[in-house]
mmCIF file of C-alpha atoms and ligand atoms in Angstrom:
data_model
loop_
_atom_site.group_PDB
_atom_site.id
_atom_site.type_symbol
_atom_site.label_atom_id
_atom_site.label_comp_id
_atom_site.label_asym_id
_atom_site.label_seq_id
_atom_site.Cartn_x
_atom_site.Cartn_y
_atom_site.Cartn_z
ATOM 1 C CA UNK A 17 -0.049 1.978 -8.406
ATOM 2 C CA UNK A 18 -1.395 -0.173 -6.041
ATOM 3 C CA UNK A 19 -4.845 -0.861 -6.405
ATOM 4 C CA UNK A 20 -8.213 -0.500 -4.142
ATOM 5 C CA UNK A 21 -11.259 -1.627 -4.045
ATOM 6 C CA UNK A 22 -13.521 0.735 -2.901
ATOM 7 C CA UNK A 23 -16.639 -0.197 -1.068
ATOM 8 C CA UNK A 24 -19.895 1.116 -0.599
ATOM 9 C CA UNK A 25 -18.906 4.352 -2.849
ATOM 10 C CA UNK A 26 -21.634 7.226 -2.362
ATOM 11 C CA UNK A 27 -21.000 10.342 -4.872
ATOM 12 C CA UNK A 28 -19.407 12.472 -1.676
ATOM 13 C CA UNK A 29 -16.731 9.649 -1.077
ATOM 14 C CA UNK A 30 -15.595 9.755 -4.111
ATOM 15 C CA UNK A 31 -15.492 13.997 -4.327
ATOM 16 C CA UNK A 32 -13.072 13.696 -1.371
ATOM 17 C CA UNK A 33 -11.263 11.004 -2.221
ATOM 18 C CA UNK A 34 -10.659 11.734 -5.639
ATOM 19 C CA UNK A 35 -9.229 15.174 -4.314
ATOM 20 C CA UNK A 36 -6.234 13.627 -2.186
ATOM 21 C CA UNK A 37 -5.153 9.987 -4.061
ATOM 22 C CA UNK A 38 -2.430 10.864 -5.742
ATOM 23 C CA UNK A 39 -0.622 7.379 -5.426
ATOM 24 C CA UNK A 40 -3.348 4.745 -6.070
ATOM 25 C CA UNK A 41 -5.877 3.223 -8.890
ATOM 26 C CA UNK A 42 -9.639 3.209 -6.597
ATOM 27 C CA UNK A 43 -11.924 1.294 -8.405
ATOM 28 C CA UNK A 44 -15.312 2.435 -6.620
ATOM 29 C CA UNK A 45 -17.851 -0.373 -6.141
ATOM 30 C CA UNK A 46 -21.477 0.700 -4.939
ATOM 31 C CA UNK A 47 -22.021 -2.430 -3.592
ATOM 32 C CA UNK A 48 -21.031 -2.903 0.234
ATOM 33 C CA UNK A 49 -18.718 -5.712 0.873
ATOM 34 C CA UNK A 50 -20.352 -8.859 2.227
ATOM 35 C CA UNK A 51 -20.382 -12.052 1.150
ATOM 36 C CA UNK A 52 -22.170 -11.763 -2.500
ATOM 37 C CA UNK A 53 -19.455 -8.723 -3.224
ATOM 38 C CA UNK A 54 -16.231 -9.663 -1.540
ATOM 39 C CA UNK A 55 -15.124 -10.969 -5.138
ATOM 40 C CA UNK A 56 -15.165 -7.728 -6.634
ATOM 41 C CA UNK A 57 -11.697 -7.640 -4.999
ATOM 42 C CA UNK A 58 -10.078 -9.545 -7.080
ATOM 43 C CA UNK A 59 -6.768 -7.687 -8.207
ATOM 44 C CA UNK A 60 -6.845 -5.540 -5.523
ATOM 45 C CA UNK A 61 -3.648 -4.510 -2.987
ATOM 46 C CA UNK A 62 -5.936 -2.922 -0.081
ATOM 47 C CA UNK A 63 -10.026 -2.282 0.377
ATOM 48 C CA UNK A 64 -10.884 0.409 1.384
ATOM 49 C CA UNK A 65 -14.571 0.003 3.631
ATOM 50 C CA UNK A 66 -17.086 1.915 5.372
ATOM 51 C CA UNK A 67 -19.203 1.355 8.590
ATOM 52 C CA UNK A 68 -22.246 -0.988 7.292
ATOM 53 C CA UNK A 69 -19.824 -3.291 5.471
ATOM 54 C CA UNK A 70 -19.291 -6.652 6.638
ATOM 55 C CA UNK A 71 -16.182 -7.878 7.974
ATOM 56 C CA UNK A 72 -17.407 -11.305 9.379
ATOM 57 C CA UNK A 73 -14.281 -14.403 8.858
ATOM 58 C CA UNK A 74 -15.782 -15.558 5.605
ATOM 59 C CA UNK A 75 -15.065 -12.819 4.335
ATOM 60 C CA UNK A 76 -12.128 -11.848 5.543
ATOM 61 C CA UNK A 77 -10.889 -14.933 4.295
ATOM 62 C CA UNK A 78 -11.644 -14.453 0.980
ATOM 63 C CA UNK A 79 -9.886 -11.391 0.943
ATOM 64 C CA UNK A 80 -6.646 -13.107 2.269
ATOM 65 C CA UNK A 81 -7.344 -15.425 -0.622
ATOM 66 C CA UNK A 82 -7.363 -13.001 -2.838
ATOM 67 C CA UNK A 83 -4.262 -11.633 -1.504
ATOM 68 C CA UNK A 84 -5.430 -8.890 -0.096
ATOM 69 C CA UNK A 85 -3.175 -7.452 3.405
ATOM 70 C CA UNK A 86 -4.569 -4.510 4.093
ATOM 71 C CA UNK A 87 -8.038 -3.607 5.303
ATOM 72 C CA UNK A 88 -8.319 0.612 5.736
ATOM 73 C CA UNK A 89 -11.476 1.684 7.149
ATOM 74 C CA UNK A 90 -12.873 5.036 6.346
ATOM 75 C CA UNK A 91 -14.667 5.244 9.814
ATOM 76 C CA UNK A 92 -13.153 5.103 13.336
ATOM 77 C CA UNK A 93 -15.630 2.274 14.858
ATOM 78 C CA UNK A 94 -14.629 -1.032 13.891
ATOM 79 C CA UNK A 95 -17.086 -3.409 15.172
ATOM 80 C CA UNK A 96 -18.030 -4.511 11.546
ATOM 81 C CA UNK A 97 -15.078 -5.964 11.217
ATOM 82 C CA UNK A 98 -13.630 -9.627 13.184
ATOM 83 C CA UNK A 99 -10.858 -8.117 14.351
ATOM 84 C CA UNK A 100 -9.818 -12.062 15.332
ATOM 85 C CA UNK A 101 -9.600 -13.418 12.188
ATOM 86 C CA UNK A 102 -8.316 -10.700 10.450
ATOM 87 C CA UNK A 103 -5.096 -11.334 12.939
ATOM 88 C CA UNK A 104 -1.627 -12.221 10.922
ATOM 89 C CA UNK A 105 -4.135 -11.995 7.629
ATOM 90 C CA UNK A 106 -5.166 -8.935 7.052
ATOM 91 C CA UNK A 107 -4.277 -5.201 8.733
ATOM 92 C CA UNK A 108 -6.792 -3.424 9.861
ATOM 93 C CA UNK A 109 -6.791 0.263 9.552
ATOM 94 C CA UNK A 110 -9.082 2.883 10.746
ATOM 95 C CA UNK A 111 -9.743 6.626 10.946
ATOM 96 C CA UNK A 112 -9.498 7.628 14.823
ATOM 97 C CA UNK A 113 -10.488 11.042 15.271
ATOM 98 C CA UNK A 114 -11.594 12.588 11.602
ATOM 99 C CA UNK A 115 -14.121 15.207 13.536
ATOM 100 C CA UNK A 116 -15.176 14.331 17.150
ATOM 101 C CA UNK A 117 -16.489 17.670 16.219
ATOM 102 C CA UNK A 118 -19.084 16.110 13.819
ATOM 103 C CA UNK A 119 -20.325 13.939 15.590
ATOM 104 C CA UNK A 120 -21.063 15.750 18.925
ATOM 105 C CA UNK A 121 -22.313 18.849 16.999
ATOM 106 C CA UNK A 122 -25.074 16.385 15.719
ATOM 107 C CA UNK A 123 -25.985 14.702 18.738
ATOM 108 C CA UNK A 124 -26.862 18.162 20.170
ATOM 109 C CA UNK A 125 -28.419 19.048 17.492
ATOM 110 C CA UNK A 126 -30.451 16.081 17.632
ATOM 111 C CA UNK A 127 -31.384 16.759 21.368
ATOM 112 C CA UNK A 128 -32.077 20.592 20.935
ATOM 113 C CA UNK A 129 -34.117 19.690 17.963
ATOM 114 C CA UNK A 130 -36.622 16.936 19.752
ATOM 115 C CA UNK A 131 -36.948 19.518 23.066
ATOM 116 C CA UNK A 132 -38.111 22.398 21.311
ATOM 117 C CA UNK A 133 -40.132 20.444 18.387
ATOM 118 C CA UNK A 134 -38.331 21.913 15.836
ATOM 119 C CA UNK A 135 -39.266 18.982 13.083
ATOM 120 C CA UNK A 136 -42.812 19.343 14.064
ATOM 121 C CA UNK A 137 -42.778 23.510 13.318
ATOM 122 C CA UNK A 138 -41.089 22.468 9.937
ATOM 123 C CA UNK A 139 -43.847 20.781 9.177
ATOM 124 C CA UNK A 140 -46.618 23.211 10.584
ATOM 125 C CA UNK A 141 -45.248 26.127 9.301
ATOM 126 C CA UNK A 142 -44.722 25.005 5.611
ATOM 127 C CA UNK A 143 -48.573 23.931 5.692
ATOM 128 C CA UNK A 144 -49.348 27.705 7.250
ATOM 129 C CA UNK A 145 -50.611 25.676 10.121
ATOM 130 C CA UNK A 146 -48.977 28.670 13.329
ATOM 131 C CA UNK A 147 -50.094 27.007 16.329
ATOM 132 C CA UNK A 148 -48.088 26.332 19.167
ATOM 133 C CA UNK A 149 -49.930 23.332 20.374
ATOM 134 C CA UNK A 150 -47.917 20.866 21.731
ATOM 135 C CA UNK A 151 -44.266 22.703 21.141
ATOM 136 C CA UNK A 152 -43.528 23.218 24.926
ATOM 137 C CA UNK A 153 -39.749 22.112 25.669
ATOM 138 C CA UNK A 154 -37.487 22.848 28.692
ATOM 139 C CA UNK A 155 -34.933 24.798 29.447
ATOM 140 C CA UNK A 156 -31.385 23.298 29.387
ATOM 141 C CA UNK A 157 -29.169 24.822 31.502
ATOM 142 C CA UNK A 158 -29.152 23.056 34.897
ATOM 143 C CA UNK A 159 -30.735 19.591 33.389
ATOM 144 C CA UNK A 160 -28.711 16.613 34.061
ATOM 145 C CA UNK A 161 -27.039 14.707 31.313
ATOM 146 C CA UNK A 162 -25.186 11.691 31.774
ATOM 147 C CA UNK A 163 -22.626 10.854 28.797
ATOM 148 C CA UNK A 164 -21.564 7.420 28.488
ATOM 149 C CA UNK A 165 -18.240 7.234 27.169
ATOM 150 C CA UNK A 166 -15.625 9.965 27.586
ATOM 151 C CA UNK A 167 -13.115 9.425 24.518
ATOM 152 C CA UNK A 168 -12.942 12.315 21.495
ATOM 153 C CA UNK A 169 -16.454 12.334 20.669
ATOM 154 C CA UNK A 170 -17.593 12.114 24.451
ATOM 155 C CA UNK A 171 -15.604 15.398 25.084
ATOM 156 C CA UNK A 172 -16.854 17.413 22.913
ATOM 157 C CA UNK A 173 -20.151 16.697 23.830
ATOM 158 C CA UNK A 174 -19.645 17.589 27.526
ATOM 159 C CA UNK A 175 -18.126 20.611 26.370
ATOM 160 C CA UNK A 176 -20.979 22.024 24.463
ATOM 161 C CA UNK A 177 -23.303 20.587 27.046
ATOM 162 C CA UNK A 178 -21.636 22.606 29.269
ATOM 163 C CA UNK A 179 -21.906 25.532 27.063
ATOM 164 C CA UNK A 180 -25.453 25.351 27.889
ATOM 165 C CA UNK A 181 -25.005 25.575 31.611
ATOM 166 C CA UNK A 182 -25.970 21.660 32.202
ATOM 167 C CA UNK A 183 -24.951 19.415 35.204
ATOM 168 C CA UNK A 184 -23.121 16.773 33.317
ATOM 169 C CA UNK A 185 -21.681 13.224 34.616
ATOM 170 C CA UNK A 186 -20.322 10.681 32.995
ATOM 171 C CA UNK A 187 -19.422 7.081 33.272
ATOM 172 C CA UNK A 188 -16.426 5.270 31.530
ATOM 173 C CA UNK A 189 -14.730 2.284 32.601
ATOM 174 C CA UNK A 190 -11.458 4.034 31.899
ATOM 175 C CA UNK A 191 -11.766 7.698 33.017
ATOM 176 C CA UNK A 192 -9.729 10.347 32.326
ATOM 177 C CA UNK A 193 -8.093 12.066 35.313
ATOM 178 C CA UNK A 194 -7.874 15.475 33.060
ATOM 179 C CA UNK A 195 -11.470 15.492 32.303
ATOM 180 C CA UNK A 196 -13.498 18.528 33.870
ATOM 181 C CA UNK A 197 -16.928 15.931 34.663
ATOM 182 C CA UNK A 198 -18.102 13.973 37.454
ATOM 183 C CA UNK A 199 -17.908 10.397 37.218
ATOM 184 C CA UNK A 200 -20.679 8.076 38.580
ATOM 185 C CA UNK A 201 -21.005 4.519 38.179
ATOM 186 C CA UNK A 202 -23.275 3.452 35.461
ATOM 187 C CA UNK A 203 -26.122 2.367 37.806
ATOM 188 C CA UNK A 204 -26.108 6.127 39.392
ATOM 189 C CA UNK A 205 -25.987 7.663 36.253
ATOM 190 C CA UNK A 206 -29.472 5.773 34.572
ATOM 191 C CA UNK A 207 -30.789 7.066 37.496
ATOM 192 C CA UNK A 208 -29.627 10.433 37.489
ATOM 193 C CA UNK A 209 -29.765 11.769 34.209
ATOM 194 C CA UNK A 210 -32.809 13.825 32.887
ATOM 195 C CA UNK A 211 -30.905 13.110 29.268
ATOM 196 C CA UNK A 212 -28.579 10.123 28.187
ATOM 197 C CA UNK A 213 -25.978 10.654 25.075
ATOM 198 C CA UNK A 214 -24.131 7.743 23.947
ATOM 199 C CA UNK A 215 -20.152 8.275 23.257
ATOM 200 C CA UNK A 216 -18.887 4.760 23.696
ATOM 201 C CA UNK A 217 -17.811 1.831 21.300
ATOM 202 C CA UNK A 218 -20.136 -1.021 20.537
ATOM 203 C CA UNK A 219 -18.295 -4.097 22.296
ATOM 204 C CA UNK A 220 -19.484 -7.194 24.065
ATOM 205 C CA UNK A 221 -19.689 -5.188 27.250
ATOM 206 C CA UNK A 222 -21.242 -2.260 25.533
ATOM 207 C CA UNK A 223 -23.824 -4.311 23.527
ATOM 208 C CA UNK A 224 -27.110 -3.663 24.904
ATOM 209 C CA UNK A 225 -25.717 -1.358 27.842
ATOM 210 C CA UNK A 226 -29.829 0.472 26.881
ATOM 211 C CA UNK A 227 -32.078 -2.523 27.431
ATOM 212 C CA UNK A 228 -34.887 -2.801 29.439
ATOM 213 C CA UNK A 229 -33.877 -3.629 32.675
ATOM 214 C CA UNK A 230 -31.187 0.025 32.223
ATOM 215 C CA UNK A 231 -34.653 1.818 30.766
ATOM 216 C CA UNK A 232 -36.579 0.822 34.008
ATOM 217 C CA UNK A 233 -34.127 1.852 36.403
ATOM 218 C CA UNK A 234 -33.930 5.527 33.745
ATOM 219 C CA UNK A 235 -35.653 8.626 34.906
ATOM 220 C CA UNK A 236 -39.203 8.549 34.079
ATOM 221 C CA UNK A 237 -39.036 11.191 30.736
ATOM 222 C CA UNK A 238 -35.743 10.534 30.064
ATOM 223 C CA UNK A 239 -34.052 11.702 26.844
ATOM 224 C CA UNK A 240 -31.881 9.217 24.438
ATOM 225 C CA UNK A 241 -29.713 10.163 22.222
ATOM 226 C CA UNK A 242 -27.287 7.682 20.375
ATOM 227 C CA UNK A 243 -24.798 9.144 17.489
ATOM 228 C CA UNK A 244 -22.553 6.186 18.652
ATOM 229 C CA UNK A 245 -23.482 2.661 17.788
ATOM 230 C CA UNK A 246 -27.338 1.406 16.904
ATOM 231 C CA UNK A 247 -26.313 -2.181 18.751
ATOM 232 C CA UNK A 248 -25.676 -0.079 21.780
ATOM 233 C CA UNK A 249 -29.509 0.043 22.111
ATOM 234 C CA UNK A 250 -31.989 -3.123 22.047
ATOM 235 C CA UNK A 251 -34.632 -1.237 20.220
ATOM 236 C CA UNK A 252 -37.848 -3.322 21.211
ATOM 237 C CA UNK A 253 -37.102 -1.921 24.317
ATOM 238 C CA UNK A 254 -36.459 1.199 23.221
ATOM 239 C CA UNK A 255 -39.715 1.225 21.361
ATOM 240 C CA UNK A 256 -41.657 0.169 24.411
ATOM 241 C CA UNK A 257 -39.996 2.953 26.389
ATOM 242 C CA UNK A 258 -41.024 5.300 24.263
ATOM 243 C CA UNK A 259 -44.374 3.865 23.377
ATOM 244 C CA UNK A 260 -45.417 3.362 27.841
ATOM 245 C CA UNK A 261 -43.883 7.615 28.437
ATOM 246 C CA UNK A 262 -41.083 5.815 30.177
ATOM 247 C CA UNK A 263 -38.723 7.488 27.751
ATOM 248 C CA UNK A 264 -40.008 11.295 26.164
ATOM 249 C CA UNK A 265 -37.891 11.463 23.131
ATOM 250 C CA UNK A 266 -34.834 9.604 21.162
ATOM 251 C CA UNK A 267 -32.820 10.807 18.490
ATOM 252 C CA UNK A 268 -31.111 7.899 16.800
ATOM 253 C CA UNK A 269 -28.505 8.594 13.873
ATOM 254 C CA UNK A 270 -27.814 4.781 13.960
ATOM 255 C CA UNK A 271 -29.840 1.674 14.669
ATOM 256 C CA UNK A 272 -29.246 -1.806 15.093
ATOM 257 C CA UNK A 273 -30.791 -3.127 11.429
ATOM 258 C CA UNK A 274 -29.012 -0.094 9.658
ATOM 259 C CA UNK A 275 -27.057 -2.049 7.388
ATOM 260 C CA UNK A 276 -29.197 -2.667 5.044
ATOM 261 C CA UNK A 277 -31.212 0.138 5.511
ATOM 262 C CA UNK A 278 -29.421 3.533 5.630
ATOM 263 C CA UNK A 279 -27.393 5.435 3.437
ATOM 264 C CA UNK A 280 -29.601 4.130 0.842
ATOM 265 C CA UNK A 281 -33.094 5.288 -0.657
ATOM 266 C CA UNK A 282 -36.650 3.391 0.169
ATOM 267 C CA UNK A 283 -38.569 6.159 -0.313
ATOM 268 C CA UNK A 284 -40.609 3.873 -3.016
ATOM 269 C CA UNK A 285 -40.521 0.957 -1.061
ATOM 270 C CA UNK A 286 -42.305 -0.554 1.800
ATOM 271 C CA UNK A 287 -40.101 -1.108 4.400
ATOM 272 C CA UNK A 288 -40.176 -4.873 6.085
ATOM 273 C CA UNK A 289 -38.405 -3.752 9.502
ATOM 274 C CA UNK A 290 -41.598 -3.125 11.801
ATOM 275 C CA UNK A 291 -39.850 -1.495 14.394
ATOM 276 C CA UNK A 292 -37.727 1.021 12.674
ATOM 277 C CA UNK A 293 -41.264 1.860 10.341
ATOM 278 C CA UNK A 294 -42.853 2.160 14.268
ATOM 279 C CA UNK A 295 -40.081 4.271 15.397
ATOM 280 C CA UNK A 296 -39.819 6.766 11.788
ATOM 281 C CA UNK A 297 -43.333 7.041 12.730
ATOM 282 C CA UNK A 298 -43.524 8.445 16.449
ATOM 283 C CA UNK A 299 -43.720 12.260 16.910
ATOM 284 C CA UNK A 300 -40.789 12.294 19.629
ATOM 285 C CA UNK A 301 -38.317 10.061 18.070
ATOM 286 C CA UNK A 302 -35.596 11.429 15.277
ATOM 287 C CA UNK A 303 -34.045 9.337 12.816
ATOM 288 C CA UNK A 304 -30.782 9.952 10.629
ATOM 289 C CA UNK A 305 -29.269 7.921 8.821
ATOM 290 C CA UNK A 306 -26.102 7.749 10.438
ATOM 291 C CA UNK A 307 -25.073 11.534 9.190
ATOM 292 C CA UNK A 308 -22.704 12.134 12.379
ATOM 293 C CA UNK A 309 -19.331 11.701 10.144
ATOM 294 C CA UNK A 310 -21.184 13.920 7.159
ATOM 295 C CA UNK A 311 -19.572 17.423 7.118
ATOM 296 C CA UNK A 312 -16.928 18.860 4.946
ATOM 297 C CA UNK A 313 -14.022 18.611 7.226
ATOM 298 C CA UNK A 314 -15.285 15.007 8.519
ATOM 299 C CA UNK A 315 -14.996 13.786 5.307
ATOM 300 C CA UNK A 316 -11.688 15.571 3.961
ATOM 301 C CA UNK A 317 -9.904 14.129 7.403
ATOM 302 C CA UNK A 318 -11.191 10.890 6.456
ATOM 303 C CA UNK A 319 -10.191 10.647 2.348
ATOM 304 C CA UNK A 320 -6.501 12.201 3.866
ATOM 305 C CA UNK A 321 -5.893 10.157 6.420
ATOM 306 C CA UNK A 322 -7.174 6.960 5.292
ATOM 307 C CA UNK A 323 -4.946 7.134 1.981
ATOM 308 C CA UNK A 324 -2.205 8.232 4.439
ATOM 309 C CA UNK A 325 -2.727 4.885 6.789
ATOM 310 C CA UNK A 326 -2.359 2.790 2.910
ATOM 311 C CA UNK A 327 0.665 5.110 2.414
ATOM 312 C CA UNK A 328 2.508 3.673 5.816
ATOM 313 C CA UNK A 329 1.484 -0.121 5.394
ATOM 314 C CA UNK A 330 2.891 -0.012 1.814
ATOM 315 C CA UNK A 331 6.049 1.599 2.677
ATOM 316 C CA UNK A 332 6.770 -0.508 5.944
ATOM 317 C CA UNK A 333 6.195 2.400 7.907
ATOM 318 C CA UNK A 334 4.578 1.303 11.519
ATOM 319 C CA UNK A 335 0.945 1.842 11.461
ATOM 320 C CA UNK A 336 -0.048 4.512 13.394
ATOM 321 C CA UNK A 337 -3.942 3.504 13.360
ATOM 322 C CA UNK A 338 -3.639 -0.250 13.277
ATOM 323 C CA UNK A 339 -6.484 -1.946 15.226
ATOM 324 C CA UNK A 340 -5.841 -5.628 16.273
ATOM 325 C CA UNK A 341 -8.086 -7.494 18.821
ATOM 326 C CA UNK A 342 -5.615 -7.662 21.242
ATOM 327 C CA UNK A 343 -5.844 -3.473 21.467
ATOM 328 C CA UNK A 344 -8.862 -2.749 23.587
ATOM 329 C CA UNK A 345 -10.706 0.557 23.577
ATOM 330 C CA UNK A 346 -9.770 3.051 26.367
ATOM 331 C CA UNK A 347 -6.009 3.629 27.212
ATOM 332 C CA UNK A 348 -5.193 0.254 27.214
ATOM 333 C CA UNK A 349 -5.703 0.527 23.155
ATOM 334 C CA UNK A 350 -2.080 2.153 22.787
ATOM 335 C CA UNK A 351 -0.527 -0.706 24.711
ATOM 336 C CA UNK A 352 -0.739 -3.139 21.891
ATOM 337 C CA UNK A 353 1.156 -0.895 18.723
ATOM 338 C CA UNK A 354 2.639 1.825 20.672
ATOM 339 C CA UNK A 355 4.097 0.549 23.222
ATOM 340 C CA UNK A 356 6.352 -1.621 21.429
ATOM 341 C CA UNK A 357 7.057 0.533 18.025
ATOM 342 C CA UNK A 358 5.484 -2.584 15.972
ATOM 343 C CA UNK A 359 2.824 -3.231 14.075
ATOM 344 C CA UNK A 360 0.008 -5.671 15.801
ATOM 345 C CA UNK A 361 1.634 -8.942 13.590
HETATM 346 P P1 NAD B 14 -13.129 7.177 21.547
HETATM 347 O O1 NAD B 14 -12.378 5.748 21.452
HETATM 348 O O2 NAD B 14 -12.004 8.247 22.001
HETATM 349 O O3 NAD B 14 -13.715 7.097 22.882
HETATM 350 C C1 NAD B 14 -14.771 5.903 23.212
HETATM 351 C C2 NAD B 14 -14.810 5.836 24.353
HETATM 352 O O4 NAD B 14 -15.794 4.905 25.232
HETATM 353 C C3 NAD B 14 -13.602 5.597 25.371
HETATM 354 O O5 NAD B 14 -12.912 7.208 26.472
HETATM 355 C C4 NAD B 14 -13.555 4.618 26.290
HETATM 356 O O6 NAD B 14 -12.934 4.456 27.050
HETATM 357 C C5 NAD B 14 -15.072 4.311 26.792
HETATM 358 N N1 NAD B 14 -15.391 3.053 26.428
HETATM 359 C C6 NAD B 14 -15.146 2.094 26.140
HETATM 360 N N2 NAD B 14 -16.021 0.739 26.458
HETATM 361 C C7 NAD B 14 -16.697 1.042 27.714
HETATM 362 C C8 NAD B 14 -17.602 1.132 28.301
HETATM 363 N N3 NAD B 14 -18.259 -0.587 28.490
HETATM 364 N N4 NAD B 14 -18.940 1.852 28.926
HETATM 365 C C9 NAD B 14 -18.426 3.305 28.996
HETATM 366 N N5 NAD B 14 -17.569 3.850 28.114
HETATM 367 C C10 NAD B 14 -16.877 2.581 26.838
HETATM 368 O O7 NAD B 14 -13.968 7.258 20.264
HETATM 369 P P2 NAD B 14 -14.872 8.179 19.755
HETATM 370 O O8 NAD B 14 -14.262 8.619 18.637
HETATM 371 O O9 NAD B 14 -15.026 9.622 21.005
HETATM 372 O O10 NAD B 14 -15.904 7.982 19.100
HETATM 373 C C11 NAD B 14 -17.473 6.784 19.776
HETATM 374 C C12 NAD B 14 -17.860 6.243 19.212
HETATM 375 O O11 NAD B 14 -18.838 7.256 17.979
HETATM 376 C C13 NAD B 14 -17.269 5.358 18.527
HETATM 377 O O12 NAD B 14 -16.640 4.043 18.466
HETATM 378 C C14 NAD B 14 -18.476 4.925 16.873
HETATM 379 O O13 NAD B 14 -19.478 3.795 17.076
HETATM 380 C C15 NAD B 14 -19.337 6.257 17.169
HETATM 381 N N6 NAD B 14 -19.093 7.228 15.867
HETATM 382 C C16 NAD B 14 -20.294 7.493 15.357
HETATM 383 C C17 NAD B 14 -20.028 8.402 14.695
HETATM 384 C C18 NAD B 14 -21.546 8.467 13.474
HETATM 385 O O14 NAD B 14 -21.086 9.000 11.915
HETATM 386 N N7 NAD B 14 -22.448 8.823 14.319
HETATM 387 C C19 NAD B 14 -19.092 8.923 13.628
HETATM 388 C C20 NAD B 14 -17.709 8.566 14.249
HETATM 389 C C21 NAD B 14 -17.504 7.932 15.554
#
């Protein structure tokens, strides 16, 4: 039986992976995978990792030295993996689509909560304060919502937004001709949108796509929703925009410095990250701890697909969900591996 080193384990991971696992001995480690913990993978045939694990060149090389030949990400994003360093050493697998609904629905939840100030109303009524002052929202119908990235999650989000009769515009370098949405250049999207929702991956091109100058070009009072990756937003620029009123509100399920903070309980500790502390303290910001994937359906799909990915690897089959540095995001993504029906290397 092959042994798997499973990093950054939470109780819900064990529940779903134990339910689907038939073929492997899984060693669950609570610690994140990084330079200090990589030795835990000794004796393992494979590693299962998550979004805040560190898979830089050093860790990849250490894993390769330990004889690990495959890392199965239990996520769709893999920006935390140095795929170039892994090439020809370690196969990187992922779960491309476990539930786009889970993430898109959380994005809309953040938007609706911010708009109608549910977070404030909840706190007030618990204190028997039934005042409505400061809780005025707006009708969603007819508002322009700009969607950046029209892949799996972006498409579900667009459908949901259309359900509210919103005017949806989108930007994607690989527009989907089958999608009923108006694509516009990024600059126009920034200029026209009352609300922005980010659904693109974190890449060199998208890093800090929301920055001081792009914020400057946005409508006054824009609302920004990010359920994608923290690195898409330059946090200091976001904070300035919120403080000077340019940005009306922000809903963040991800944060650029989340790796050592999200998923853990710091309620008894003083957080050293001043930007995060300020963002948390603002009444027009809702931060959730990267929980877009946290639905029963998504967790089931993550567990079953991750284990199927490993089954394919160990039975020498084509790796449907492999990624490498030659694969690109968007339609070209499928060229590298699907064109020749072979493994990436
Ligand atoms: P996807 O690959 O189906 O779609 C991504 C889309 O982004 C593609 O259409 C691609 O062409 C587009 N894109 C690529 N570069 C772009 C750019 N420069 N500008 C605009 N668009 C660009 O991915 P998905 O399943 O829809 O997931 C999107 C992202 O959501 C993931 O990369 C991941 O970071 C994030 N995510 C977050 C959670 C969570 O729990 N919060 C869960 C899953 C995924």
